[in-house]
XYZ file of C-alpha atoms in Angstrom:
354
model
C 86.018 89.256 101.667
C 86.735 91.114 98.489
C 87.414 94.721 98.371
C 86.337 97.722 96.167
C 89.794 98.041 95.042
C 92.163 95.135 96.070
C 95.997 94.402 96.184
C 96.483 90.828 97.485
C 98.702 90.797 100.464
C 99.800 87.327 100.210
C 101.781 88.297 96.969
C 104.051 90.451 99.240
C 106.265 87.823 100.765
C 106.406 85.563 97.555
C 107.612 88.733 95.584
C 110.607 89.566 97.639
C 113.236 90.494 97.050
C 111.302 93.711 96.371
C 112.115 96.796 94.398
C 114.357 98.991 96.574
C 114.831 102.679 96.562
C 116.826 105.248 98.396
C 116.142 105.352 102.066
C 113.703 107.958 102.710
C 114.207 110.795 105.424
C 111.736 111.595 108.130
C 109.027 114.081 107.454
C 110.664 117.327 108.555
C 108.922 120.096 110.466
C 108.261 123.333 108.698
C 109.366 123.985 104.995
C 110.697 120.927 103.230
C 111.644 122.614 100.236
C 114.520 125.109 100.496
C 115.214 125.474 96.532
C 113.196 124.742 93.458
C 115.729 122.339 92.271
C 115.983 120.241 95.455
C 114.683 116.674 95.543
C 112.489 115.391 98.145
C 112.152 111.981 99.668
C 110.263 111.869 103.115
C 108.149 109.446 105.015
C 106.536 109.400 108.410
C 103.344 110.125 110.473
C 101.710 113.479 110.207
C 99.088 114.401 112.961
C 95.720 114.524 110.923
C 92.269 114.450 112.410
C 93.600 113.885 115.801
C 95.831 110.750 115.230
C 99.280 110.018 113.521
C 98.658 108.952 109.747
C 101.295 107.721 107.490
C 102.393 109.790 104.620
C 105.226 109.474 101.944
C 106.352 112.418 99.677
C 108.566 111.873 96.716
C 109.923 113.858 93.711
C 112.945 114.838 91.942
C 112.460 118.596 91.925
C 110.351 120.814 94.669
C 109.303 122.943 91.738
C 106.981 120.386 90.223
C 103.404 120.118 90.882
C 102.415 118.177 93.887
C 99.636 115.160 93.349
C 97.949 113.791 96.433
C 96.886 109.876 95.495
C 94.017 108.968 97.507
C 94.028 105.239 97.584
C 91.082 102.724 96.985
C 89.837 99.732 99.013
C 88.825 101.030 101.386
C 92.068 99.873 103.207
C 94.088 99.139 100.060
C 96.979 101.357 100.681
C 99.469 102.205 97.675
C 102.237 103.036 99.646
C 104.081 99.501 99.376
C 103.912 99.640 95.572
C 104.312 103.276 94.906
C 107.772 103.181 93.424
C 106.718 100.383 90.998
C 103.620 101.931 89.649
C 104.316 105.723 90.126
C 108.055 105.944 90.072
C 108.264 107.405 86.415
C 105.911 110.335 87.681
C 108.407 111.421 90.127
C 110.562 113.273 87.448
C 107.960 115.704 86.766
C 105.702 115.619 89.814
C 106.085 115.330 93.532
C 103.856 112.257 94.587
C 102.237 112.052 97.847
C 100.767 108.595 99.166
C 98.670 108.671 102.211
C 97.663 105.551 104.375
C 94.016 106.559 105.190
C 92.535 106.125 108.757
C 92.065 102.654 109.448
C 94.353 101.353 106.571
C 98.086 100.247 106.359
C 100.515 102.036 108.765
C 98.095 104.272 109.837
C 95.861 101.395 111.034
C 98.884 99.632 112.734
C 99.855 103.079 114.592
C 96.258 103.566 115.902
C 94.633 100.126 115.785
C 90.932 100.992 116.152
C 88.407 98.588 117.966
C 85.662 96.783 115.903
C 83.282 99.380 117.095
C 85.356 102.245 116.384
C 83.414 104.380 113.690
C 84.638 105.289 110.346
C 82.765 107.623 108.090
C 83.340 109.127 104.823
C 82.878 112.686 106.234
C 85.544 111.936 108.861
C 88.038 110.749 106.142
C 87.351 113.560 103.691
C 88.109 115.960 106.600
C 91.388 114.047 106.997
C 92.184 114.494 103.344
C 91.302 118.218 103.321
C 93.815 118.595 106.517
C 96.462 116.809 104.668
C 96.028 118.997 101.592
C 96.376 122.054 103.741
C 99.534 120.603 105.616
C 101.080 119.678 102.193
C 100.667 123.162 100.806
C 102.322 124.442 103.766
C 105.011 121.735 103.990
C 105.981 122.109 100.376
C 105.451 125.902 99.640
C 102.537 125.278 97.195
C 99.519 127.606 96.841
C 97.382 124.571 95.468
C 97.941 120.784 94.756
C 96.604 118.272 92.153
C 94.065 115.526 93.729
C 93.337 112.154 92.351
C 91.231 109.348 93.939
C 90.598 105.859 92.437
C 87.632 103.587 93.398
C 86.972 103.969 96.762
C 89.183 106.900 96.796
C 87.074 108.524 94.379
C 84.480 108.833 96.874
C 86.808 110.661 99.181
C 88.047 112.608 96.228
C 84.680 114.145 95.099
C 83.995 115.079 98.948
C 87.282 116.553 99.512
C 87.375 118.540 96.115
C 83.933 119.850 96.739
C 84.232 120.904 100.206
C 87.782 122.845 99.874
C 88.228 123.737 96.206
C 90.769 126.527 97.109
C 93.309 123.837 97.925
C 93.469 122.253 94.593
C 94.262 123.052 90.907
C 92.071 120.002 89.774
C 90.390 116.676 90.638
C 91.035 113.700 88.763
C 88.695 110.775 89.447
C 89.732 107.232 88.252
C 87.209 104.261 88.339
C 84.736 106.880 89.849
C 82.257 105.695 92.172
C 78.943 107.469 91.599
C 76.024 105.850 93.396
C 75.535 102.936 95.926
C 72.175 101.919 93.917
C 73.061 102.647 90.675
C 76.788 101.282 90.361
C 75.807 98.122 92.505
C 72.833 97.429 90.408
C 74.270 98.137 86.932
C 77.228 95.684 87.909
C 74.961 93.004 89.195
C 72.867 93.100 85.879
C 75.763 93.062 83.702
C 77.591 90.145 85.437
C 74.362 88.081 85.338
C 74.035 88.931 81.582
C 77.669 88.074 80.682
C 77.565 84.852 82.777
C 74.366 83.780 81.113
C 75.639 84.589 77.681
C 78.627 82.559 78.265
C 76.757 79.507 79.729
C 78.538 80.089 82.984
C 76.046 78.301 85.213
C 78.129 78.321 88.242
C 78.340 82.038 88.326
C 74.692 82.536 87.139
C 73.503 80.463 90.153
C 75.890 82.481 92.703
C 74.764 85.917 91.414
C 71.267 84.930 91.165
C 71.256 83.713 94.647
C 72.081 87.208 96.002
C 69.070 88.804 94.515
C 68.951 92.201 93.228
C 70.673 94.929 95.199
C 70.551 96.700 97.710
C 71.660 93.853 100.008
C 71.754 93.405 103.759
C 74.220 90.685 103.782
C 77.987 92.225 103.796
C 79.411 88.962 102.105
C 77.278 89.712 99.049
C 79.346 92.524 97.703
C 82.550 90.324 97.841
C 80.924 87.724 95.963
C 79.794 90.187 92.907
C 83.350 91.645 93.198
C 84.783 88.079 92.683
C 82.905 87.494 89.460
C 83.556 90.832 88.293
C 87.264 90.189 88.398
C 86.829 87.033 86.558
C 85.046 88.676 83.541
C 87.272 91.756 83.630
C 90.177 89.428 83.311
C 88.935 88.317 80.068
C 88.789 91.627 78.397
C 91.773 93.569 80.062
C 95.544 93.428 79.735
C 97.010 92.324 83.242
C 98.975 94.721 85.477
C 102.815 93.739 85.317
C 103.609 91.413 88.333
C 106.557 93.903 89.206
C 103.903 96.311 90.365
C 103.109 94.314 93.385
C 106.642 94.119 94.465
C 106.341 95.633 97.925
C 109.056 97.782 99.471
C 110.673 95.799 102.104
C 109.596 98.196 104.834
C 105.893 97.211 104.202
C 106.514 93.466 103.855
C 107.546 92.638 107.399
C 105.163 90.110 109.246
C 103.908 93.207 111.311
C 103.129 95.373 108.304
C 101.430 92.427 106.446
C 99.256 91.777 109.573
C 98.417 95.509 110.017
C 97.562 95.765 106.075
C 95.223 92.717 106.161
C 93.568 93.771 109.582
C 92.946 97.312 108.072
C 91.405 95.917 105.005
C 89.030 93.901 106.969
C 88.248 96.691 109.453
C 87.738 99.274 106.729
C 85.986 96.918 104.346
C 83.241 96.059 106.956
C 82.759 99.938 107.806
C 82.259 100.185 103.953
C 79.484 97.552 103.621
C 78.150 97.592 107.025
C 76.699 94.665 108.845
C 73.332 95.257 107.450
C 74.212 96.934 104.131
C 74.285 100.324 106.195
C 77.788 100.926 105.947
C 79.695 104.016 104.145
C 78.985 103.117 100.773
C 75.059 103.167 101.245
C 75.413 106.748 101.732
C 76.941 107.585 98.232
C 74.799 109.199 95.944
C 76.787 111.856 94.048
C 74.126 112.588 91.472
C 71.974 114.109 94.190
C 74.659 116.033 96.249
C 77.755 116.384 94.416
C 77.242 118.015 90.882
C 78.644 121.500 91.336
C 82.551 121.781 91.200
C 84.531 125.061 91.530
C 87.711 123.548 90.098
C 88.390 121.592 86.708
C 87.415 117.835 86.901
C 88.792 114.960 84.899
C 87.459 111.324 85.048
C 89.559 108.310 83.554
C 87.547 105.327 83.216
C 88.289 101.753 82.041
C 86.185 100.799 79.061
C 85.884 97.250 80.630
C 85.190 98.256 84.121
C 82.345 96.137 85.509
C 82.302 97.457 88.942
C 81.966 101.292 88.174
C 80.644 100.950 84.553
C 81.472 103.636 82.149
C 77.796 104.410 81.143
C 77.320 105.314 84.870
C 80.336 107.464 85.082
C 79.465 109.011 81.839
C 75.781 110.103 83.050
C 77.302 111.604 86.132
C 80.103 113.532 84.232
C 77.068 114.889 81.839
C 75.424 116.155 84.835
C 77.870 118.152 86.597
C 78.958 121.592 86.084
C 82.646 122.638 86.538
C 85.143 125.421 84.975
C 86.305 122.343 82.827
C 85.440 118.692 82.567
C 86.714 115.766 80.616
C 85.642 112.090 80.540
C 88.292 109.759 79.170
C 87.796 106.099 78.370
C 90.730 103.547 78.293
C 90.525 100.393 76.019
C 91.793 97.206 77.607
C 91.381 98.591 81.123
C 88.929 97.643 83.812
C 88.450 98.721 87.227
C 92.018 98.135 88.852
C 95.085 99.782 87.326
C 96.995 98.217 84.383
C 99.548 99.743 82.152
C 97.234 101.460 79.667
C 95.118 102.912 82.719
C 98.394 104.453 84.259
C 99.589 105.689 80.895
C 96.381 107.522 80.330
C 96.453 109.064 83.572
C 99.890 110.369 83.127
C 98.975 111.604 79.473
C 96.136 113.470 80.917
C 98.407 115.062 83.685
C 101.068 116.055 81.215
C 98.560 117.574 78.409
C 95.722 118.824 80.375
C 96.313 119.186 84.170
C 99.885 120.326 84.532
C 99.128 123.690 82.864
C 96.636 124.445 85.521
C 99.258 124.732 87.855
C 101.321 127.203 86.149
C-alpha cells in the first residue's frame, strides 16, 4: 500500500554504505546541557505515553533553538535519513527526531498486535509529552514544532492543545480535511490524466469512484497516480538523502520499519474507510491558534493541494500566520522544499525564540 508520506525501504540496503556520523550517546537522565556552547548528540528510548519511544537529539550548540520534527506516513520515520536531509540545520538548531508510536524503532520495541488501537488523540498526547520532556531535558522554556503530511495532522493537534510549549508551529504539506483533500486530489488527477490521454490512469482512478471510500486500497491507488504526475512537475530529491544510517539498515530495523508502515497505514485508512484520517476536519475544529503558525506548501502538491491549504490558512486566527508556496516542489520533500523551510526558520521563526 502507498503511504501518505513515503520513503521506500527497499532503497536502504542498495544505498549502503550509508552516511556515517559520530556515534551518539544514550539519552542522559536529567538536564543534558551543562553549558550554552556544548554540542549534543543523543539517542535512545524515552518513556512517553506509557511505552518507550525512540528519540534522537542533535545540535552543535545547546544555546540554539530546539525543533521537534513530527514525521509523516504514518509510519515513515525520518530518523534513518535525518543527517542527510537536516544535518546542515544542526549548526543553528537542535534537531529532534521521533519515531512515533507504531513506527520504526518504537514499533520494534513495542510491537503492537493488529487489533491494538492507534488514534490521533493518543499520538498527539505523545507529542505533547515529548515536547514537555524536551523543555526539561534541554533546559528550554519552549521549542519549535514542525509536522509534515501525516505529521501535520499531529502538529495541529499538538500545537492547539498545548500552545504554551511552543514558540511556533510550521505545517508542511498540511493536511486539512479528509473529505476536501481527498476529493480535490481525485478530481485533479482524473483531470490531468484525461488531458494527457493517459487512459490507463483514467481507468484506474475512475474505477475507484468519488471519495470517500470504504476500500482501504483505494487511497494507495490514488497516491501512486499522484506520484506519477508530481514527478513530471517537480525536482527530484537527491538520492543521497535516502542513504540510511547503518543502525537503521540492519535486517531487523528494516523489517520493523516496513511492519510499522503497514500497521500504521491500516490504522490511518481503516478497513472500511473509518481510520484516523476519516476524523480529520480542521476547518471545523482547529481554526484558533494561540501561537504563530506558518505553512510551507509545494506548488505542485497533488495530495494536499495548495488551494485547500490556502483556504484553511485564510480561515484561521493566530498571533501571526504566513503561507509560503514553493515552486518545483510537490508533496514529498525535495531540495527547494527543505531550503524554503530553513529560510523561514532563519528569517521568521528564529526571532520568536529570543
